[in-house]
């Protein structure tokens, strides 16, 4: 197993029209993690404790979720995986909170919490900033681990 195998596996995840990346992205977009709306703090925790935990723990990561010491601000997830303390540390950062959904104000009656496609465009709150980035990182790490058995 080599680098091109990992890349091929990652590409097949993104190209799988029946599931894969867009199915996983739709599940993340569906969670209304609005950072400017303190009433959405339970959804922000659900995002971390649900799909984020479910994506990283099977890859051998231990997960801890910390309450934010700032009132009205969302929790923080730290996922740790140490293969060998002598290896370099690799850090991915992302945020699961999004700006206000602005329901009822999207063009073509789109719902911000439902993934939608129009031509080659994809719509939904967090598609680019930042739920899509979470999945890109996770997909890359997962395919490397599937191919090599370790990050190394």
PDB file of C-alpha atoms in Angstrom:
ATOM      1  CA  UNK A   1       0.000   0.000   0.000  1.00  0.00           C
ATOM      2  CA  UNK A   2       1.351   3.398  -0.959  1.00  0.00           C
ATOM      3  CA  UNK A   3       0.591   7.095  -1.309  1.00  0.00           C
ATOM      4  CA  UNK A   4      -1.317   6.736  -4.581  1.00  0.00           C
ATOM      5  CA  UNK A   5      -3.558   4.086  -2.972  1.00  0.00           C
ATOM      6  CA  UNK A   6      -4.434   6.501  -0.162  1.00  0.00           C
ATOM      7  CA  UNK A   7      -5.145   9.246  -2.697  1.00  0.00           C
ATOM      8  CA  UNK A   8      -7.342   6.921  -4.775  1.00  0.00           C
ATOM      9  CA  UNK A   9      -9.294   5.938  -1.654  1.00  0.00           C
ATOM     10  CA  UNK A  10      -9.789   9.596  -0.709  1.00  0.00           C
ATOM     11  CA  UNK A  11     -10.957  10.489  -4.207  1.00  0.00           C
ATOM     12  CA  UNK A  12     -13.448   7.627  -4.249  1.00  0.00           C
ATOM     13  CA  UNK A  13     -14.913   8.959  -0.975  1.00  0.00           C
ATOM     14  CA  UNK A  14     -15.390  12.396  -2.551  1.00  0.00           C
ATOM     15  CA  UNK A  15     -16.737  11.007  -5.835  1.00  0.00           C
ATOM     16  CA  UNK A  16     -19.244   8.583  -4.278  1.00  0.00           C
ATOM     17  CA  UNK A  17     -22.591  10.093  -5.269  1.00  0.00           C
ATOM     18  CA  UNK A  18     -24.639   7.609  -3.171  1.00  0.00           C
ATOM     19  CA  UNK A  19     -22.887   8.416   0.071  1.00  0.00           C
ATOM     20  CA  UNK A  20     -19.395   9.383   0.986  1.00  0.00           C
ATOM     21  CA  UNK A  21     -18.406  12.988   1.410  1.00  0.00           C
ATOM     22  CA  UNK A  22     -21.701  14.697   0.547  1.00  0.00           C
ATOM     23  CA  UNK A  23     -23.741  12.333   2.722  1.00  0.00           C
ATOM     24  CA  UNK A  24     -21.416  13.042   5.658  1.00  0.00           C
ATOM     25  CA  UNK A  25     -21.394  16.768   4.890  1.00  0.00           C
ATOM     26  CA  UNK A  26     -25.204  16.857   4.815  1.00  0.00           C
ATOM     27  CA  UNK A  27     -25.271  15.346   8.316  1.00  0.00           C
ATOM     28  CA  UNK A  28     -22.927  18.058   9.604  1.00  0.00           C
ATOM     29  CA  UNK A  29     -24.739  20.915   7.860  1.00  0.00           C
ATOM     30  CA  UNK A  30     -28.020  19.694   9.403  1.00  0.00           C
ATOM     31  CA  UNK A  31     -26.750  20.611  12.882  1.00  0.00           C
ATOM     32  CA  UNK A  32     -27.443  24.348  13.407  1.00  0.00           C
ATOM     33  CA  UNK A  33     -24.240  25.356  15.193  1.00  0.00           C
ATOM     34  CA  UNK A  34     -24.742  29.141  15.143  1.00  0.00           C
ATOM     35  CA  UNK A  35     -22.001  30.846  17.150  1.00  0.00           C
ATOM     36  CA  UNK A  36     -23.871  34.161  17.503  1.00  0.00           C
ATOM     37  CA  UNK A  37     -26.899  32.428  19.022  1.00  0.00           C
ATOM     38  CA  UNK A  38     -26.261  31.310  22.616  1.00  0.00           C
ATOM     39  CA  UNK A  39     -29.469  29.248  22.481  1.00  0.00           C
ATOM     40  CA  UNK A  40     -27.637  26.962  20.021  1.00  0.00           C
ATOM     41  CA  UNK A  41     -24.947  25.887  22.524  1.00  0.00           C
ATOM     42  CA  UNK A  42     -26.579  22.437  22.900  1.00  0.00           C
ATOM     43  CA  UNK A  43     -26.356  21.953  19.119  1.00  0.00           C
ATOM     44  CA  UNK A  44     -22.700  22.952  19.166  1.00  0.00           C
ATOM     45  CA  UNK A  45     -22.007  20.319  21.821  1.00  0.00           C
ATOM     46  CA  UNK A  46     -24.062  17.751  19.872  1.00  0.00           C
ATOM     47  CA  UNK A  47     -21.925  18.441  16.789  1.00  0.00           C
ATOM     48  CA  UNK A  48     -18.736  17.637  18.693  1.00  0.00           C
ATOM     49  CA  UNK A  49     -20.059  14.800  20.828  1.00  0.00           C
ATOM     50  CA  UNK A  50     -21.933  13.199  17.921  1.00  0.00           C
ATOM     51  CA  UNK A  51     -20.495  13.189  14.405  1.00  0.00           C
ATOM     52  CA  UNK A  52     -17.050  14.608  15.204  1.00  0.00           C
ATOM     53  CA  UNK A  53     -16.465  12.025  17.926  1.00  0.00           C
ATOM     54  CA  UNK A  54     -17.889   9.287  15.687  1.00  0.00           C
ATOM     55  CA  UNK A  55     -15.501  10.192  12.870  1.00  0.00           C
ATOM     56  CA  UNK A  56     -12.264  10.331  14.879  1.00  0.00           C
ATOM     57  CA  UNK A  57     -12.576   7.728  17.645  1.00  0.00           C
ATOM     58  CA  UNK A  58     -12.607   4.748  15.224  1.00  0.00           C
ATOM     59  CA  UNK A  59      -9.247   6.005  13.939  1.00  0.00           C
ATOM     60  CA  UNK A  60      -7.743   5.601  17.415  1.00  0.00           C
ATOM     61  CA  UNK A  61      -8.181   9.156  18.671  1.00  0.00           C
ATOM     62  CA  UNK A  62      -9.139   9.845  22.262  1.00  0.00           C
ATOM     63  CA  UNK A  63     -11.658  12.666  22.494  1.00  0.00           C
ATOM     64  CA  UNK A  64     -12.165  15.255  25.208  1.00  0.00           C
ATOM     65  CA  UNK A  65     -14.709  18.041  25.018  1.00  0.00           C
ATOM     66  CA  UNK A  66     -14.085  21.122  27.112  1.00  0.00           C
ATOM     67  CA  UNK A  67     -16.629  23.714  28.112  1.00  0.00           C
ATOM     68  CA  UNK A  68     -15.616  27.166  26.961  1.00  0.00           C
ATOM     69  CA  UNK A  69     -14.757  29.425  29.922  1.00  0.00           C
ATOM     70  CA  UNK A  70     -16.311  32.367  28.044  1.00  0.00           C
ATOM     71  CA  UNK A  71     -20.037  32.665  28.704  1.00  0.00           C
ATOM     72  CA  UNK A  72     -22.155  32.047  25.609  1.00  0.00           C
ATOM     73  CA  UNK A  73     -19.288  30.508  23.621  1.00  0.00           C
ATOM     74  CA  UNK A  74     -19.264  26.957  22.365  1.00  0.00           C
ATOM     75  CA  UNK A  75     -17.282  23.991  23.651  1.00  0.00           C
ATOM     76  CA  UNK A  76     -13.955  22.813  22.257  1.00  0.00           C
ATOM     77  CA  UNK A  77     -13.016  19.294  21.160  1.00  0.00           C
ATOM     78  CA  UNK A  78      -9.484  17.961  21.489  1.00  0.00           C
ATOM     79  CA  UNK A  79      -8.771  14.690  19.686  1.00  0.00           C
ATOM     80  CA  UNK A  80      -5.423  13.095  20.457  1.00  0.00           C
ATOM     81  CA  UNK A  81      -3.663  10.178  18.811  1.00  0.00           C
ATOM     82  CA  UNK A  82      -0.087   9.392  19.738  1.00  0.00           C
ATOM     83  CA  UNK A  83       1.576   6.663  17.706  1.00  0.00           C
ATOM     84  CA  UNK A  84       5.044   7.299  19.050  1.00  0.00           C
ATOM     85  CA  UNK A  85       6.119  10.192  21.301  1.00  0.00           C
ATOM     86  CA  UNK A  86       9.326  10.528  19.273  1.00  0.00           C
ATOM     87  CA  UNK A  87       7.387  11.430  16.109  1.00  0.00           C
ATOM     88  CA  UNK A  88       6.480  15.015  15.237  1.00  0.00           C
ATOM     89  CA  UNK A  89       3.151  16.428  16.376  1.00  0.00           C
ATOM     90  CA  UNK A  90       0.547  17.012  13.680  1.00  0.00           C
ATOM     91  CA  UNK A  91      -2.248  19.482  14.410  1.00  0.00           C
ATOM     92  CA  UNK A  92      -5.491  20.102  12.519  1.00  0.00           C
ATOM     93  CA  UNK A  93      -7.697  22.983  13.525  1.00  0.00           C
ATOM     94  CA  UNK A  94     -11.284  23.586  12.604  1.00  0.00           C
ATOM     95  CA  UNK A  95     -14.415  25.127  14.020  1.00  0.00           C
ATOM     96  CA  UNK A  96     -17.889  23.678  13.849  1.00  0.00           C
ATOM     97  CA  UNK A  97     -19.714  26.894  14.577  1.00  0.00           C
ATOM     98  CA  UNK A  98     -21.214  28.903  11.742  1.00  0.00           C
ATOM     99  CA  UNK A  99     -22.721  32.343  11.345  1.00  0.00           C
ATOM    100  CA  UNK A 100     -26.463  32.779  11.763  1.00  0.00           C
ATOM    101  CA  UNK A 101     -28.464  30.502   9.480  1.00  0.00           C
ATOM    102  CA  UNK A 102     -30.779  33.280   8.341  1.00  0.00           C
ATOM    103  CA  UNK A 103     -33.609  30.856   7.650  1.00  0.00           C
ATOM    104  CA  UNK A 104     -36.111  32.134   5.104  1.00  0.00           C
ATOM    105  CA  UNK A 105     -33.603  34.528   3.550  1.00  0.00           C
ATOM    106  CA  UNK A 106     -31.753  32.173   1.200  1.00  0.00           C
ATOM    107  CA  UNK A 107     -32.299  32.313  -2.541  1.00  0.00           C
ATOM    108  CA  UNK A 108     -34.516  29.700  -4.182  1.00  0.00           C
ATOM    109  CA  UNK A 109     -36.098  28.853  -0.803  1.00  0.00           C
ATOM    110  CA  UNK A 110     -33.000  26.974   0.305  1.00  0.00           C
ATOM    111  CA  UNK A 111     -32.813  25.872   3.928  1.00  0.00           C
ATOM    112  CA  UNK A 112     -29.402  26.675   5.488  1.00  0.00           C
ATOM    113  CA  UNK A 113     -29.457  23.363   7.372  1.00  0.00           C
ATOM    114  CA  UNK A 114     -30.103  21.211   4.289  1.00  0.00           C
ATOM    115  CA  UNK A 115     -27.396  20.461   1.748  1.00  0.00           C
ATOM    116  CA  UNK A 116     -28.514  21.620  -1.698  1.00  0.00           C
ATOM    117  CA  UNK A 117     -26.993  21.369  -5.157  1.00  0.00           C
ATOM    118  CA  UNK A 118     -27.430  23.790  -8.027  1.00  0.00           C
ATOM    119  CA  UNK A 119     -25.297  23.006 -11.040  1.00  0.00           C
ATOM    120  CA  UNK A 120     -21.759  22.549  -9.744  1.00  0.00           C
ATOM    121  CA  UNK A 121     -22.461  24.609  -6.596  1.00  0.00           C
ATOM    122  CA  UNK A 122     -23.177  23.196  -3.156  1.00  0.00           C
ATOM    123  CA  UNK A 123     -25.187  25.169  -0.610  1.00  0.00           C
ATOM    124  CA  UNK A 124     -25.632  24.824   3.140  1.00  0.00           C
ATOM    125  CA  UNK A 125     -24.398  26.684   6.195  1.00  0.00           C
ATOM    126  CA  UNK A 126     -20.863  25.536   6.937  1.00  0.00           C
ATOM    127  CA  UNK A 127     -20.197  23.817   3.591  1.00  0.00           C
ATOM    128  CA  UNK A 128     -16.947  25.733   3.182  1.00  0.00           C
ATOM    129  CA  UNK A 129     -16.479  27.395   6.555  1.00  0.00           C
ATOM    130  CA  UNK A 130     -15.839  25.046   8.219  1.00  0.00           C
ATOM    131  CA  UNK A 131     -17.694  21.761   8.273  1.00  0.00           C
ATOM    132  CA  UNK A 132     -16.409  20.827   4.827  1.00  0.00           C
ATOM    133  CA  UNK A 133     -12.836  21.397   6.007  1.00  0.00           C
ATOM    134  CA  UNK A 134     -13.432  19.057   8.959  1.00  0.00           C
ATOM    135  CA  UNK A 135     -14.389  16.287   6.581  1.00  0.00           C
ATOM    136  CA  UNK A 136     -11.441  16.916   4.263  1.00  0.00           C
ATOM    137  CA  UNK A 137      -9.004  16.540   7.175  1.00  0.00           C
ATOM    138  CA  UNK A 138     -10.813  13.510   8.549  1.00  0.00           C
ATOM    139  CA  UNK A 139     -11.031  11.833   5.133  1.00  0.00           C
ATOM    140  CA  UNK A 140      -7.324  12.315   4.486  1.00  0.00           C
ATOM    141  CA  UNK A 141      -6.333  10.920   7.874  1.00  0.00           C
ATOM    142  CA  UNK A 142      -8.716   7.966   7.557  1.00  0.00           C
ATOM    143  CA  UNK A 143      -7.456   6.982   4.097  1.00  0.00           C
ATOM    144  CA  UNK A 144      -3.827   7.209   5.188  1.00  0.00           C
ATOM    145  CA  UNK A 145      -4.573   4.981   8.179  1.00  0.00           C
ATOM    146  CA  UNK A 146      -6.509   2.508   5.992  1.00  0.00           C
ATOM    147  CA  UNK A 147      -3.609   2.365   3.548  1.00  0.00           C
ATOM    148  CA  UNK A 148      -0.559   2.445   5.792  1.00  0.00           C
ATOM    149  CA  UNK A 149      -1.949   1.446   9.187  1.00  0.00           C
ATOM    150  CA  UNK A 150      -0.292   4.452  10.774  1.00  0.00           C
ATOM    151  CA  UNK A 151       0.317   8.125  10.132  1.00  0.00           C
ATOM    152  CA  UNK A 152       4.012   7.828  10.889  1.00  0.00           C
TER     153      UNK A 152
END
